[in-house]
C-alpha positions as MATLAB code, in Angstrom:
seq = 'XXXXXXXXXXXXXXXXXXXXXXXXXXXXXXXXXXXXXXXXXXXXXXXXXXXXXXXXXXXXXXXXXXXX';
ca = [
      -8.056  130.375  260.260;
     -10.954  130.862  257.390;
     -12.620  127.293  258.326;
     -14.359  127.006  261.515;
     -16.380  124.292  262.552;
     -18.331  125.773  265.470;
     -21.666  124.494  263.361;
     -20.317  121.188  264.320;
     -20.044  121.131  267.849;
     -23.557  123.326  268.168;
     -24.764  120.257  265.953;
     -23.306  117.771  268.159;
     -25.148  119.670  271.456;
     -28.551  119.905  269.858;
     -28.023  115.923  268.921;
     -26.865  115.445  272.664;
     -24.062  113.752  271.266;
     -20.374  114.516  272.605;
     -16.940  114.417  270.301;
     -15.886  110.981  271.385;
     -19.226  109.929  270.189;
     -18.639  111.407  266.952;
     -15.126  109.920  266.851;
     -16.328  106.341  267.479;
     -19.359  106.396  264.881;
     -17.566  108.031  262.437;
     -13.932  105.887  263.127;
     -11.552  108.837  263.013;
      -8.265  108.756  264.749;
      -7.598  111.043  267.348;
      -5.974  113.376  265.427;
      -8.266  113.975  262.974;
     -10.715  115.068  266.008;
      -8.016  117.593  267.138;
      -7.757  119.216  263.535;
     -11.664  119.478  263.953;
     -10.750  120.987  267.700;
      -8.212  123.426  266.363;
     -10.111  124.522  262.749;
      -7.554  122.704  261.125;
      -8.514  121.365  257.712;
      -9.447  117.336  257.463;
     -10.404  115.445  254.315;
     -13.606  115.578  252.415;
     -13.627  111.649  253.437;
     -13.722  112.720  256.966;
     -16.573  115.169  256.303;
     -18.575  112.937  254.174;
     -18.652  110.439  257.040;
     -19.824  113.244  259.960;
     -22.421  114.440  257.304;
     -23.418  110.374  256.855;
     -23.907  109.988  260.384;
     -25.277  113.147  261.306;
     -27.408  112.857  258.553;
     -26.404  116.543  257.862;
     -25.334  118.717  254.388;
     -21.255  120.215  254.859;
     -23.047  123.520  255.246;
     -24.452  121.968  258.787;
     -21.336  121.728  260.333;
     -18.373  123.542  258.594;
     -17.951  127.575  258.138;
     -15.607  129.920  255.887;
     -14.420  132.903  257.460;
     -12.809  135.499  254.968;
      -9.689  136.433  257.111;
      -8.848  140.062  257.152;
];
């Protein structure tokens, strides 16, 4: 998968903060939190709201990968 979102959850660990957290102050569904779990790709909506939150830029806490 080219997106990776490992700067998230190092994000989340230097904020002390765990994924259920996020899910809560953020209000997305389980399954949007397993996309995020699995590299999957979520909405810009969903992103906007971790970056709100985390008071963070997209480049804090999503990656592209060029796959080979």
């Amino acid at each position: 998968m080219a997106i990776t979102y490992n700067k998230l959850w190092k994000l989340l660990i230097d904020k002390g903060m765990t994924k259920v957290q996020l899910k809560e102050i953020t209000g997305m569904g389980p399954g949007t939190l397993a996309k995020l779990g699995k590299n999957q790709r979520v909405s810009l909506e969903v992103l906007e709201r971790i970056c709100k939150e985390l008071h963070c830029n997209f480049g804090d806490i999503i990656d592209y990968k060029e796959e080979h």
